[in-house]
Coordinates of C-alpha atoms and ligand atoms in Angstrom, one line a residue:
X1 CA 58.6 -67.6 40.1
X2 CA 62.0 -69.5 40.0
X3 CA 63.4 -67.0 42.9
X4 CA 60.0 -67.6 44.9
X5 CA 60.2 -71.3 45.0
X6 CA 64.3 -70.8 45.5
X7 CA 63.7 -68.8 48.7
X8 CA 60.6 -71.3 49.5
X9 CA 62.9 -74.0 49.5
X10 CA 65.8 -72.7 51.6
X11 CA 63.1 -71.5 54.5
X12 CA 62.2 -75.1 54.8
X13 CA 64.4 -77.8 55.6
X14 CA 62.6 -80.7 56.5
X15 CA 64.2 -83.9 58.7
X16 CA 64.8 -85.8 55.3
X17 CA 66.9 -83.2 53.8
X18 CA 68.6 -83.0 57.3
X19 CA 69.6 -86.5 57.5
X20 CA 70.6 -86.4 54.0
X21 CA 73.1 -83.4 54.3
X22 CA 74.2 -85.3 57.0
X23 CA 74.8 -88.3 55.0
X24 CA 76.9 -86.8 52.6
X25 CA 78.8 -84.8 54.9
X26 CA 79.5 -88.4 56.5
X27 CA 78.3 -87.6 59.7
X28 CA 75.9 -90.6 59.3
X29 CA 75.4 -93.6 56.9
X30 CA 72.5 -95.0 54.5
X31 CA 71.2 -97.1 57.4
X32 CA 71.3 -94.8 60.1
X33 CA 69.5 -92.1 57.9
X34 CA 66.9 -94.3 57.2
X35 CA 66.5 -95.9 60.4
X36 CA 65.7 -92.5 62.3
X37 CA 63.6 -91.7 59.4
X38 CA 61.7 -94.9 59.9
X39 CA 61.3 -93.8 64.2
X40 CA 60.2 -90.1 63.4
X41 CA 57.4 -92.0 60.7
X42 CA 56.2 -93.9 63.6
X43 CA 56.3 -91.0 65.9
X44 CA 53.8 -89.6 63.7
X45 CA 51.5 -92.4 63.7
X46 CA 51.7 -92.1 67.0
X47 CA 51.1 -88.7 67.6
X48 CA 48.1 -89.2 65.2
X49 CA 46.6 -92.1 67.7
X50 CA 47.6 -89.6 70.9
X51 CA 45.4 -86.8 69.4
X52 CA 42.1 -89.2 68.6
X53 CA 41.9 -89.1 72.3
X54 CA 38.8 -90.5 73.9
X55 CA 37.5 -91.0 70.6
X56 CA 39.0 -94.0 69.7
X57 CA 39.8 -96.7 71.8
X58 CA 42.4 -95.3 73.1
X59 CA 42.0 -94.4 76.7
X60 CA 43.1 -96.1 79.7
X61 CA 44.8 -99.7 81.0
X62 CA 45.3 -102.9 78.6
X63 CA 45.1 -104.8 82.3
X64 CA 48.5 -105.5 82.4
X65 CA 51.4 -104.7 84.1
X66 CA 55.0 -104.0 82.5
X67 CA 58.9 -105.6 84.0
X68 CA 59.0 -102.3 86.0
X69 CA 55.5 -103.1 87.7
X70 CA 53.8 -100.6 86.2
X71 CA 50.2 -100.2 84.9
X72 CA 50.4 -100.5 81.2
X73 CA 47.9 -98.2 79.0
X74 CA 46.2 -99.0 75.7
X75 CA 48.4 -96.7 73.9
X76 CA 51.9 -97.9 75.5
X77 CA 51.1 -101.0 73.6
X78 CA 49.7 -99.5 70.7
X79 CA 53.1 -97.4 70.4
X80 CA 55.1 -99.9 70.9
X81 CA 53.7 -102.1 68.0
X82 CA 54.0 -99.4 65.8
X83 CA 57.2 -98.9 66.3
X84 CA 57.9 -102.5 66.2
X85 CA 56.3 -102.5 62.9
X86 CA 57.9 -99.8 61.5
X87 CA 61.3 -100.7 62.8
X88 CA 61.6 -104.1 61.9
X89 CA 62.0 -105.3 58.7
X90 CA 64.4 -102.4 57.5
X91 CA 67.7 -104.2 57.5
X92 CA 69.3 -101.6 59.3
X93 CA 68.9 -103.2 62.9
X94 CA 70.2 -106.0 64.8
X95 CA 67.6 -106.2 67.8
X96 CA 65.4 -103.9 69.1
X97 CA 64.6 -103.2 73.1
X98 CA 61.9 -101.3 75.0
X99 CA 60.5 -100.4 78.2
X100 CA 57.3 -102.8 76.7
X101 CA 59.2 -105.5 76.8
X102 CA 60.8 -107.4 79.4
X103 CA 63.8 -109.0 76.9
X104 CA 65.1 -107.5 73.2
X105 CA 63.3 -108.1 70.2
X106 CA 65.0 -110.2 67.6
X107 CA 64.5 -109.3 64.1
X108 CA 62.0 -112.0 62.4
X109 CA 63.8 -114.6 60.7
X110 CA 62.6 -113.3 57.2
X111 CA 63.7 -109.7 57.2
X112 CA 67.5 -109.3 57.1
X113 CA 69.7 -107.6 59.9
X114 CA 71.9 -104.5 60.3
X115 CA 74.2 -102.9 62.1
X116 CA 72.4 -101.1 64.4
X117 CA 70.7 -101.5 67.9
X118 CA 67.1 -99.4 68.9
X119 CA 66.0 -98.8 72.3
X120 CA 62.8 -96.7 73.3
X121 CA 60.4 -95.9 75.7
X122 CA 57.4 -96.3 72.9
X123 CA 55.2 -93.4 75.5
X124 CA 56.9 -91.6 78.1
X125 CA 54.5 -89.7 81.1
X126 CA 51.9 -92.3 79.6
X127 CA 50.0 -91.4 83.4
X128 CA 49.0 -88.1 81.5
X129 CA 47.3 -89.5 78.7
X130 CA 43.7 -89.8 79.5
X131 CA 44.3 -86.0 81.6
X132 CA 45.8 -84.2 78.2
X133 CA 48.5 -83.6 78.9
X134 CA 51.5 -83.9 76.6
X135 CA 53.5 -87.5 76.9
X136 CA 56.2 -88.3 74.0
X137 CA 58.2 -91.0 72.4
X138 CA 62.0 -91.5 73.8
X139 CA 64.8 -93.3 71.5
X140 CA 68.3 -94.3 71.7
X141 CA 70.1 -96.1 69.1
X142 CA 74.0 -98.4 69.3
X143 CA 75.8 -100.0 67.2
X144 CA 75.8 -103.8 68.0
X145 CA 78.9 -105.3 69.2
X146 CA 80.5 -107.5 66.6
X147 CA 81.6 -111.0 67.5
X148 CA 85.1 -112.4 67.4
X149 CA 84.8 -113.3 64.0
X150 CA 83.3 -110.3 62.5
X151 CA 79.9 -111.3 62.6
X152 CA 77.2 -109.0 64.2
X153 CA 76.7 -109.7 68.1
X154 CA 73.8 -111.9 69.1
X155 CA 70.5 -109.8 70.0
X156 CA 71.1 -110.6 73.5
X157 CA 70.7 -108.4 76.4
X158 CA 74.5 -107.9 76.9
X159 CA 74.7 -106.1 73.3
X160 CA 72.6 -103.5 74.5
X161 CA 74.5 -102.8 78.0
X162 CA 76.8 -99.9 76.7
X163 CA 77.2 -97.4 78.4
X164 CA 75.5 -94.0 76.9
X165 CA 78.5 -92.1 75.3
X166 CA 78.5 -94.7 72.9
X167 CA 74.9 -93.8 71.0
X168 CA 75.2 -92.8 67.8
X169 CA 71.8 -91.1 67.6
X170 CA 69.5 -90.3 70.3
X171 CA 66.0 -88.2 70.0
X172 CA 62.3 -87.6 71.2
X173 CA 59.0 -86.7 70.1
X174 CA 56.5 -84.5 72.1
X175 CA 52.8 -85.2 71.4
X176 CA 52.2 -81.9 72.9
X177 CA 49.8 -78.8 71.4
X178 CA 52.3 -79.4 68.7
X179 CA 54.4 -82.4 67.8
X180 CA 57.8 -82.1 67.8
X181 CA 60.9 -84.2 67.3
X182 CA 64.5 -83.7 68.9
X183 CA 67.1 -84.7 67.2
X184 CA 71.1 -85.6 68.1
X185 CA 72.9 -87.6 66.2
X186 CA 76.5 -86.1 67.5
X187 CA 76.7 -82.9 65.5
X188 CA 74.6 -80.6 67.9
X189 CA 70.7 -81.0 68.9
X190 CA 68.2 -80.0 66.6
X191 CA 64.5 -79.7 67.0
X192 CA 61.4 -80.3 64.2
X193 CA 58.0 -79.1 64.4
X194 CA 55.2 -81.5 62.5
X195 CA 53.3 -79.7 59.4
X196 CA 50.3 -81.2 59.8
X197 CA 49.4 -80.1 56.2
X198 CA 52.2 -81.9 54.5
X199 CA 52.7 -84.2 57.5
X200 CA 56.7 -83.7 57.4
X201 CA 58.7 -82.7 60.5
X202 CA 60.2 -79.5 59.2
X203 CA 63.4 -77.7 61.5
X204 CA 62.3 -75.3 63.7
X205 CA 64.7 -75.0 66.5
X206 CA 68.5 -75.7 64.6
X207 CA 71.5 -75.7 66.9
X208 CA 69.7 -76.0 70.1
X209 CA 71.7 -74.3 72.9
X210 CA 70.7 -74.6 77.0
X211 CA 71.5 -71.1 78.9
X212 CA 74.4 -72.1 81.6
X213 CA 72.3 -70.9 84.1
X214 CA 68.7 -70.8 85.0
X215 CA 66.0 -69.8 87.7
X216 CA 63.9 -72.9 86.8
X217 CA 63.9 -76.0 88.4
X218 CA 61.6 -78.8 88.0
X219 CA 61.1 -82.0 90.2
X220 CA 58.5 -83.7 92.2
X221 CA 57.8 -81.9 95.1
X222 CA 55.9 -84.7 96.8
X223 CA 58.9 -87.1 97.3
X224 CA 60.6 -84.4 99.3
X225 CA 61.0 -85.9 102.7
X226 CA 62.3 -88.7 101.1
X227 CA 65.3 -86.9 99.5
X228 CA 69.4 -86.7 99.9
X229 CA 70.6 -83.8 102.1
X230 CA 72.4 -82.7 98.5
X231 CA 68.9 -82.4 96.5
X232 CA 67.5 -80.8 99.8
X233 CA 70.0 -78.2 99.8
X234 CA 69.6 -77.2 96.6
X235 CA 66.1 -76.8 96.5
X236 CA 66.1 -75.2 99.9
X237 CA 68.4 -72.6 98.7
X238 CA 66.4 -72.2 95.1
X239 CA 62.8 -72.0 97.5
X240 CA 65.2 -69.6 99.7
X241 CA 64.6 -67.2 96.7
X242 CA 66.2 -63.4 96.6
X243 CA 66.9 -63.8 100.5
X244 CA 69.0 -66.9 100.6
X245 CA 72.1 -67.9 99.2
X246 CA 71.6 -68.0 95.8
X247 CA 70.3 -63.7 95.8
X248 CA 67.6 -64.5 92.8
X249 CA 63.9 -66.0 92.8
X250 CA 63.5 -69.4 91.3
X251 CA 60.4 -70.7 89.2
X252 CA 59.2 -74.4 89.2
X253 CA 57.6 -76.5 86.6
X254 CA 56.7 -80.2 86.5
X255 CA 54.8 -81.8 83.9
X256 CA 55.8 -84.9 85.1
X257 CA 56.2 -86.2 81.2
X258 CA 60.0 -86.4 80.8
X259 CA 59.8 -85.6 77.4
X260 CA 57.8 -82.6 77.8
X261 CA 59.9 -81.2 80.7
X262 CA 63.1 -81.8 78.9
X263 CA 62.1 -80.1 75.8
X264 CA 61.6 -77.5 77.9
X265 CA 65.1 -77.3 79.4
X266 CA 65.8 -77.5 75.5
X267 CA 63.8 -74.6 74.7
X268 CA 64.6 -72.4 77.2
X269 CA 66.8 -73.7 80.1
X270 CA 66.4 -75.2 83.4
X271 CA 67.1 -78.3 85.3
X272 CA 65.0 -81.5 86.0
X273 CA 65.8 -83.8 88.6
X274 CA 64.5 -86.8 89.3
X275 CA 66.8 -87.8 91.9
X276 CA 67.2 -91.3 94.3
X277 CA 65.2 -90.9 97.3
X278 CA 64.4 -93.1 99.8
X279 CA 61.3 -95.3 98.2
X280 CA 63.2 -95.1 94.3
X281 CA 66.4 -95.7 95.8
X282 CA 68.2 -95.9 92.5
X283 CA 66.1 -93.1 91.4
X284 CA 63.0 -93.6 88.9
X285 CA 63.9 -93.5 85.3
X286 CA 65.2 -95.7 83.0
X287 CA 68.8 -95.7 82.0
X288 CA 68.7 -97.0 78.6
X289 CA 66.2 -95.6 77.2
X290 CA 65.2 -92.5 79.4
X291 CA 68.2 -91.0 80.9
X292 CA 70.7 -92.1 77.9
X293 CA 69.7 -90.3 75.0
X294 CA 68.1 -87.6 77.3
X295 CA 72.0 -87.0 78.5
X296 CA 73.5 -87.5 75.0
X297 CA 70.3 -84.2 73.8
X298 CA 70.8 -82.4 76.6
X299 CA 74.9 -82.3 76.4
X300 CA 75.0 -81.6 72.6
X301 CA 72.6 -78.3 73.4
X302 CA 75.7 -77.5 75.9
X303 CA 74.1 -78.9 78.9
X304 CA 74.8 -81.7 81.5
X305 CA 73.5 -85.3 82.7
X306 CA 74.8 -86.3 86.3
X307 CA 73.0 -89.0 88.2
X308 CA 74.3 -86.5 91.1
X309 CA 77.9 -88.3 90.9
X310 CA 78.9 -88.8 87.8
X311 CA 78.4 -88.6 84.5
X312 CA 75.3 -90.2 83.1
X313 CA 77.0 -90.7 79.3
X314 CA 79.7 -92.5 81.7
X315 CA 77.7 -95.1 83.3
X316 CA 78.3 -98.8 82.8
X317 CA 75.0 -100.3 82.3
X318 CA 74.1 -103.3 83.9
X319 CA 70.4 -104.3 83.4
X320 CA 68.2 -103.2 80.3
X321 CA 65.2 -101.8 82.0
X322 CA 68.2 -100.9 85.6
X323 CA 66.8 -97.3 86.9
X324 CA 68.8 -94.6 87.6
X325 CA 69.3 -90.6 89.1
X326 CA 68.5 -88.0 86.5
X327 CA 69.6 -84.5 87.1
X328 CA 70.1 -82.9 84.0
X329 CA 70.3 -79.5 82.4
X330 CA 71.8 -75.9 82.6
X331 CA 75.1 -76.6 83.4
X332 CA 76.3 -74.3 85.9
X333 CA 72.7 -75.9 88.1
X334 CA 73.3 -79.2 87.2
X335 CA 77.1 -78.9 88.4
X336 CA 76.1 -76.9 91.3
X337 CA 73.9 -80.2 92.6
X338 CA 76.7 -82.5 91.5
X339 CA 79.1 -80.0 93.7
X340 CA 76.7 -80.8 96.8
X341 CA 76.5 -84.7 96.5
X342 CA 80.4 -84.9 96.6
Ligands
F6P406 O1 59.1 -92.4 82.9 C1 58.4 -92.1 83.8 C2 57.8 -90.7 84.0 O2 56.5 -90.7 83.5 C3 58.6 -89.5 83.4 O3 58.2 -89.2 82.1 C4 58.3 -88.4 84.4 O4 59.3 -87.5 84.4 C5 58.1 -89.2 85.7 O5 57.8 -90.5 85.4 C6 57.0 -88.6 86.5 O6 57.1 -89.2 87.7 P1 56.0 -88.8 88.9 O7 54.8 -89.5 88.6 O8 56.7 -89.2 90.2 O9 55.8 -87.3 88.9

């Protein structure tokens, strides 16, 4: 009986447990543990609202528009309260900033602040919920600056402008046929599958690693005639197949949910572009909370993050909500396209 519920125990490690190795390893303090604990709760509150579908009141626009232009849905709002909620009154954050909101949130007066800073994209490819398909939460977490005299930086758009090799955590959630979380918090990228019987996000996929290479590529298709020679090369050559340059066939995928596509590359390889072209001319997603932690994932499981020049991780932010390139992946591909922009 003992041995039974020893061997139980060591098949399941659930993201608590993980954080808290990892706390007293001293990979990660108190605050942070809690604080990613705090965004995976909310990512399953979410994921419980994404799977009510049409039968609550869930489906289609709030009649508004976001800073970026864009239609927003029922649930982006909906997610982006409850991880509002969740987030706010821990003491473990400074400010908070999402693609929801045009500025950063400043923690209510009568909760007390922390170290940290939380950026997220509350419901990423939210075009595909009312079709089905999977969409997902993105996060990205700083420390806040501190001020001259010691004192933690005000919330102020300027705290969160660092560039993407400074996160200290990073993840996402997939509300896909399952629900899973991926994890980075500098040690390797981890992934978590929901129980939906004990409601915990148990690890599934430890020490994610991408292939190098790949014969999967995924990118929109539709914005081809708008591309850079570079990105036109490369797909050329990958469409060339077994009789062009690169002597292999090449598959295509394209969710178009980030989040979904990325776990992919995760999972088993590939790269995803979302390149500039000439209508996104500084390319489509969101730097700080899209392509950041996406880049900081994706280069812990051995890949690379390139807006097609340099080095996403590198980047010096200058705008919140600023767009940017994405090309990221296996990273023979992902240098191969990098090769062709120089
Ligand atoms: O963030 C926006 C997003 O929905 C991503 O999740 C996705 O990769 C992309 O846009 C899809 O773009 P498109 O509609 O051009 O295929």
């Amino acid at each position: 009986m003992a041995a039974g519920r020893m061997n139980h125990a060591m098949r399941r490690v659930t993201l608590t447990q993980f954080l808290i190795r990892r706390q007293h390893t001293g990979k990660i303090n108190a605050d942070l543990r809690l604080l990613i604990e705090t965004v995976a709760r909310a990512c399953k509150a979410i994921s419980t609202r994404v799977t009510k579908g049409a039968l609550a009141d869930g489906h289609g626009a709030a009649g508004m528009e976001n800073v970026q232009g864009e239609a927003v849905q029922k649930l982006d709002m909906l997610s982006n309260e409850i991880l509002l909620e969740a987030n706010e009154w821990g003491g473990n954050l400074a400010a908070l900033a999402s693609e929801e909101m045009e500025m950063p949130h400043p923690i209510p007066t009568q909760f007390p602040k922390g170290e940290y800073l939380l950026l997220f994209d509350p419901l990423d490819g939210s075009s595909n919920i009312d079709v089905n398909i999977s969409v997902g939460t993105i996060f990205s977490v700083l420390r806040c600056p501190k001020m001259a005299d010691g004192s933690l930086c005000e919330p102020e758009e300027s705290a969160f402008l660092q560039p993407g090799r400074a996160q200290v955590a990073a993840g996402f959630a997939v509300y896909g046929p399952t629900t899973v979380f991926a994890l980075t918090v500098g040690d390797g990228a981890h992934g978590f599958t929901l129980d939906r019987e004990t409601f915990t996000f148990v690890l599934t996929h430890p020490d994610i690693r991408i292939p190098a290479d790949t014969a999967e590529f995924a990118i929109n298709v539709s914005n081809q005639r708008r591309w850079e020679p570079p990105v036109k090369r490369y797909i050329d050559e990958c469409l060339a197949g077994k009789d062009g340059p690169r002597g292999k066939d090449f598959n295509m995928r394209w969710v178009a949910s980030m989040v979904a596509d990325v776990f992919r590359v995760l999972s088993r390889g590939g790269i995803f572009m979302y390149p500039r072209d000439a209508k996104n001319t500084n390319g489509r997603l969101r730097l700080m909370y899209e392509a950041n932690p996406m880049g900081f994932i994706v280069e812990q499981a051995g890949g690379a993050a390139t807006d097609g020049r340099t080095r996403i991780l590198d980047l010096q932010p200058t705008g919140l909500h600023q767009r940017v390139a994405v090309i990221l992946g296996s990273k023979n591909e992902v240098e191969l396209v990098t090769k062709y922009h120089r």
